[in-house]
């Protein structure tokens, strides 16, 4: 198996891949976006009967041009590894556009670069617990198993256990990533944080306290969700938090997010929330939510190892 990895781009993920792969004994040749023109000479100098691996860790909108301008002409068996499926999903790099002896692979860590590096070095030489989406597209049936073996070895060298590699197409990985970003992780969280902090400032909450209440508590909830699951986390929060969840869910179904948070804040300031909490109407609704969340936990369970 070829021990050389050609790495295009050295951003957050690129740096992590570079350091991790070097630790496993791989030779990593790094090409910044500006010097990617040297790729063909670096590839052609290697044995033509071995699979060459190029990790395209550059920006999504640069991937197609790097392949078209610098890689398409490489006549050696070539495995192009993407860290995210956006270039395929968007159509800028169609799978059908690859040369006949080239393959396109997805190895998308579900962690930011610094976390991948930390987990890798803390557990090396053993696997860590991070997950990654994995997929392979190859035109050549003769080379398919060789490409698959090269991809599996690359994933293993990055510390991913086989059972932590999640099969997913380029399109499904990208759709999942974008919906989670826009609906929750970035679009949802940043929008809700902005509206919540605005109301907290209006209510006279000290800024330092507001930071702890929002940022630190968000971190704690995220950790609980990761370790316990959806329903157990909901069951573990306070009665007031459960009642607040029920009330906010009602408001979000009626109003836009900012208006819902404004209404909830008003109910907290004028003590209407106290009445809502004490009348216990929320309890059967909270039980219904817990049952719904439990169904999600079962649906989201990983396949048996």
Coordinates of C-alpha atoms in Angstrom, one line a residue:
X1 CA 0.0 0.0 0.0
X2 CA 1.3 3.4 -0.9
X3 CA 2.4 5.3 2.2
X4 CA 2.3 8.7 0.5
X5 CA -0.7 11.0 1.1
X6 CA -1.1 14.2 -1.1
X7 CA -2.9 16.7 1.0
X8 CA -4.4 19.8 -0.7
X9 CA -5.2 22.6 1.7
X10 CA -4.1 23.0 5.3
X11 CA -7.0 24.6 7.1
X12 CA -8.4 23.3 10.4
X13 CA -9.1 19.7 9.1
X14 CA -6.0 19.7 6.9
X15 CA -3.7 20.5 9.7
X16 CA -5.2 17.7 11.9
X17 CA -5.0 15.1 9.1
X18 CA -1.4 16.1 8.4
X19 CA -0.3 15.7 12.0
X20 CA -2.2 12.5 12.6
X21 CA -1.1 10.8 9.4
X22 CA 2.5 11.7 10.0
X23 CA 2.3 10.1 13.4
X24 CA 1.2 6.8 11.9
X25 CA 4.2 6.8 9.6
X26 CA 2.6 8.2 6.5
X27 CA 4.5 10.6 4.3
X28 CA 2.3 13.6 3.8
X29 CA 3.0 16.0 0.9
X30 CA 1.1 19.2 1.5
X31 CA -0.1 21.5 -1.3
X32 CA -1.6 24.8 -0.5
X33 CA -4.2 26.1 -2.9
X34 CA -1.7 28.2 -4.7
X35 CA 0.9 25.5 -5.3
X36 CA -1.5 22.7 -6.3
X37 CA -0.1 22.9 -9.8
X38 CA 2.8 20.8 -8.6
X39 CA 0.5 17.9 -7.9
X40 CA 0.8 16.0 -11.3
X41 CA 4.6 15.9 -11.1
X42 CA 4.4 14.7 -7.5
X43 CA 1.9 12.0 -8.4
X44 CA 3.6 10.8 -11.6
X45 CA 6.9 10.3 -9.9
X46 CA 5.3 7.5 -7.9
X47 CA 4.8 3.9 -9.1
X48 CA 2.0 3.7 -11.7
X49 CA 0.7 0.3 -10.3
X50 CA -0.1 1.8 -6.9
X51 CA -3.2 3.8 -5.9
X52 CA -2.3 7.4 -5.4
X53 CA -4.3 9.2 -2.6
X54 CA -5.1 12.9 -2.8
X55 CA -7.0 14.4 0.1
X56 CA -8.9 17.5 -1.0
X57 CA -9.0 19.4 2.2
X58 CA -9.3 22.7 0.4
X59 CA -12.4 24.9 0.4
X60 CA -15.5 23.3 -1.1
X61 CA -15.7 25.8 -4.0
X62 CA -12.1 25.1 -5.0
X63 CA -12.3 21.3 -5.1
X64 CA -13.7 21.1 -8.7
X65 CA -11.0 23.4 -10.1
X66 CA -8.2 21.5 -8.4
X67 CA -9.4 18.2 -9.9
X68 CA -10.2 19.6 -13.3
X69 CA -7.0 21.6 -13.6
X70 CA -4.4 19.5 -11.8
X71 CA -5.7 15.9 -11.3
X72 CA -7.8 14.8 -14.2
X73 CA -4.8 14.2 -16.4
X74 CA -3.1 11.9 -13.9
X75 CA -3.0 8.5 -15.5
X76 CA -2.2 6.5 -12.3
X77 CA -5.1 4.9 -10.3
X78 CA -6.1 7.9 -8.2
X79 CA -8.3 8.0 -5.0
X80 CA -9.6 11.5 -4.4
X81 CA -10.8 11.9 -0.8
X82 CA -13.3 14.6 0.2
X83 CA -13.9 15.7 3.7
X84 CA -17.4 16.9 2.9
X85 CA -19.8 16.0 0.1
X86 CA -20.8 19.5 -0.9
X87 CA -18.8 19.6 -4.2
X88 CA -20.7 16.5 -5.4
X89 CA -24.0 17.6 -4.0
X90 CA -23.8 21.0 -5.6
X91 CA -22.9 19.5 -9.0
X92 CA -19.5 21.3 -9.3
X93 CA -17.7 17.9 -9.3
X94 CA -20.0 15.3 -10.9
X95 CA -19.1 11.8 -10.0
X96 CA -19.5 10.9 -13.7
X97 CA -16.8 13.5 -14.6
X98 CA -14.0 11.4 -13.1
X99 CA -11.4 9.6 -15.2
X100 CA -12.1 5.9 -15.6
X101 CA -9.2 4.8 -13.3
X102 CA -10.0 7.5 -10.6
X103 CA -12.3 7.1 -7.6
X104 CA -14.0 9.6 -5.4
X105 CA -14.3 8.9 -1.7
X106 CA -16.0 10.6 1.2
X107 CA -14.3 10.5 4.6
X108 CA -16.1 13.2 6.6
X109 CA -15.2 13.4 10.3
X110 CA -18.1 14.4 12.5
X111 CA -15.7 16.6 14.5
X112 CA -13.8 19.8 14.0
X113 CA -10.1 19.5 13.2
X114 CA -8.7 20.3 16.6
X115 CA -11.0 17.8 18.3
X116 CA -9.9 15.1 15.8
X117 CA -6.3 15.8 16.6
X118 CA -6.8 15.8 20.3
X119 CA -8.8 12.5 20.3
X120 CA -6.2 10.9 17.9
X121 CA -3.2 11.7 20.1
X122 CA -4.9 10.9 23.3
X123 CA -5.8 7.4 22.1
X124 CA -3.0 6.6 19.7
X125 CA -2.2 3.8 18.8
X126 CA -5.7 2.7 19.6
X127 CA -8.9 4.0 17.9
X128 CA -10.8 6.9 19.3
X129 CA -14.6 7.2 19.6
X130 CA -15.2 9.9 16.9
X131 CA -17.5 9.1 14.0
X132 CA -17.1 9.7 10.3
X133 CA -19.3 9.4 7.2
X134 CA -17.8 7.0 4.6
X135 CA -18.5 6.4 0.9
X136 CA -16.7 5.3 -2.2
X137 CA -17.6 5.8 -5.9
X138 CA -15.4 4.0 -8.4
X139 CA -15.9 3.4 -12.2
X140 CA -13.5 0.6 -12.5
X141 CA -14.7 -2.7 -11.1
X142 CA -11.1 -4.1 -11.3
X143 CA -9.8 -1.3 -9.0
X144 CA -12.8 -1.0 -6.7
X145 CA -11.5 -3.4 -4.0
X146 CA -8.1 -1.7 -4.1
X147 CA -9.6 1.7 -3.7
X148 CA -11.8 0.4 -0.9
X149 CA -8.8 -1.1 0.9
X150 CA -6.9 2.2 0.5
X151 CA -9.8 4.2 2.0
X152 CA -10.2 1.8 4.9
X153 CA -6.5 2.0 5.7
X154 CA -6.7 5.8 5.5
X155 CA -9.6 5.9 7.9
X156 CA -7.9 3.5 10.3
X157 CA -4.7 5.6 10.2
X158 CA -6.8 8.6 11.3
X159 CA -7.9 6.6 14.3
X160 CA -11.5 5.7 13.2
X161 CA -12.7 2.4 14.4
X162 CA -14.6 0.4 11.7
X163 CA -17.8 0.4 13.6
X164 CA -17.6 4.2 13.9
X165 CA -17.6 4.7 10.1
X166 CA -21.2 5.5 9.0
X167 CA -22.1 4.6 5.4
X168 CA -23.6 7.7 3.7
X169 CA -23.6 9.0 0.1
X170 CA -22.1 12.4 -0.7
X171 CA -25.5 13.8 -1.1
X172 CA -27.0 12.4 2.1
X173 CA -23.9 13.5 4.2
X174 CA -24.2 17.1 2.8
X175 CA -28.0 17.3 3.2
X176 CA -27.7 16.1 6.8
X177 CA -24.9 18.5 7.5
X178 CA -26.7 21.5 6.0
X179 CA -30.0 20.8 7.7
X180 CA -28.4 20.4 11.1
X181 CA -26.3 23.6 10.6
X182 CA -29.2 25.7 9.5
X183 CA -31.9 24.2 11.6
X184 CA -30.0 23.7 14.9
X185 CA -26.3 24.1 15.2
X186 CA -25.7 27.5 13.6
X187 CA -28.9 28.9 12.1
X188 CA -31.0 27.8 15.1
X189 CA -28.5 28.3 17.9
X190 CA -27.2 31.7 16.8
X191 CA -30.6 33.1 16.1
X192 CA -32.0 31.8 19.4
X193 CA -28.9 33.1 21.3
X194 CA -29.2 36.5 19.7
X195 CA -32.9 36.8 20.6
X196 CA -32.4 35.3 24.1
X197 CA -29.5 37.6 25.0
X198 CA -31.4 40.6 23.8
X199 CA -34.3 39.8 26.1
X200 CA -31.9 39.1 29.0
X201 CA -30.3 42.5 28.6
X202 CA -33.7 44.2 28.4
X203 CA -34.6 42.4 31.6
X204 CA -31.5 43.7 33.3
X205 CA -29.6 40.4 33.7
X206 CA -25.9 41.1 34.2
X207 CA -23.9 40.4 31.0
X208 CA -21.5 38.0 32.7
X209 CA -24.4 36.1 34.2
X210 CA -26.2 36.0 30.9
X211 CA -23.0 34.5 29.3
X212 CA -22.9 31.7 31.9
X213 CA -26.6 31.0 31.7
X214 CA -26.5 30.7 27.9
X215 CA -23.1 29.5 26.8
X216 CA -22.1 27.3 29.7
X217 CA -25.6 25.8 30.1
X218 CA -25.8 25.1 26.4
X219 CA -22.5 23.2 26.7
X220 CA -23.8 21.2 29.6
X221 CA -27.0 20.3 27.7
X222 CA -25.0 19.3 24.6
X223 CA -22.8 17.0 26.7
X224 CA -25.8 15.4 28.4
X225 CA -27.4 14.8 25.0
X226 CA -24.2 13.1 23.8
X227 CA -23.7 10.9 26.8
X228 CA -27.4 10.2 27.8
X229 CA -29.5 10.6 24.8
X230 CA -32.6 12.7 23.9
X231 CA -35.3 11.5 26.3
X232 CA -33.0 10.8 29.4
X233 CA -31.6 14.4 29.1
X234 CA -35.1 15.8 29.0
X235 CA -36.1 13.7 32.0
X236 CA -33.0 14.9 33.9
X237 CA -33.7 18.6 33.6
X238 CA -35.7 20.4 36.3
X239 CA -39.5 20.6 36.5
X240 CA -39.3 24.3 35.7
X241 CA -37.2 23.6 32.7
X242 CA -39.6 20.9 31.5
X243 CA -42.6 23.3 31.9
X244 CA -40.6 26.0 30.0
X245 CA -39.9 23.5 27.2
X246 CA -43.6 22.8 26.9
X247 CA -44.5 26.5 26.9
X248 CA -41.8 27.5 24.4
X249 CA -42.8 24.6 22.1
X250 CA -46.4 26.1 22.2
X251 CA -45.2 29.6 21.4
X252 CA -42.8 28.5 18.6
X253 CA -45.7 26.7 16.9
X254 CA -47.6 30.1 16.9
X255 CA -45.0 32.7 16.4
X256 CA -41.6 33.3 14.7
X257 CA -38.6 32.5 17.0
X258 CA -37.8 36.0 18.1
X259 CA -41.5 36.8 18.8
X260 CA -41.8 33.5 20.8
X261 CA -38.8 34.3 22.9
X262 CA -40.2 37.9 23.5
X263 CA -43.5 36.4 24.6
X264 CA -41.9 33.9 26.9
X265 CA -39.7 36.6 28.5
X266 CA -42.8 38.7 29.1
X267 CA -44.5 35.8 30.8
X268 CA -41.5 35.3 33.0
X269 CA -41.2 38.9 34.0
X270 CA -45.0 39.3 34.8
X271 CA -45.1 36.0 36.6
X272 CA -47.6 34.4 34.2
X273 CA -45.1 31.5 33.9
X274 CA -45.5 30.9 37.6
X275 CA -49.2 30.4 37.1
X276 CA -48.5 28.1 34.1
X277 CA -46.1 26.1 36.2
X278 CA -48.3 25.7 39.2
X279 CA -51.5 24.7 37.3
X280 CA -49.7 21.5 36.2
X281 CA -51.3 21.6 32.7
X282 CA -47.8 21.2 31.3
X283 CA -47.1 17.8 33.0
X284 CA -49.0 15.5 30.6
X285 CA -47.6 17.5 27.7
X286 CA -44.1 17.0 29.1
X287 CA -44.8 13.3 29.4
X288 CA -45.9 13.2 25.7
X289 CA -42.6 15.0 24.8
X290 CA -40.6 12.5 26.8
X291 CA -42.3 9.6 24.9
X292 CA -41.7 11.3 21.6
X293 CA -38.0 11.9 22.4
X294 CA -37.7 8.2 23.5
X295 CA -38.9 7.2 20.0
X296 CA -36.1 9.4 18.6
X297 CA -33.5 7.7 20.8
X298 CA -34.6 4.3 19.5
X299 CA -34.6 5.5 15.9
X300 CA -31.1 7.1 16.3
X301 CA -29.6 4.1 17.9
X302 CA -26.5 2.9 16.2
X303 CA -26.5 -0.5 14.4
X304 CA -25.1 -3.3 16.5
X305 CA -21.4 -3.6 16.3

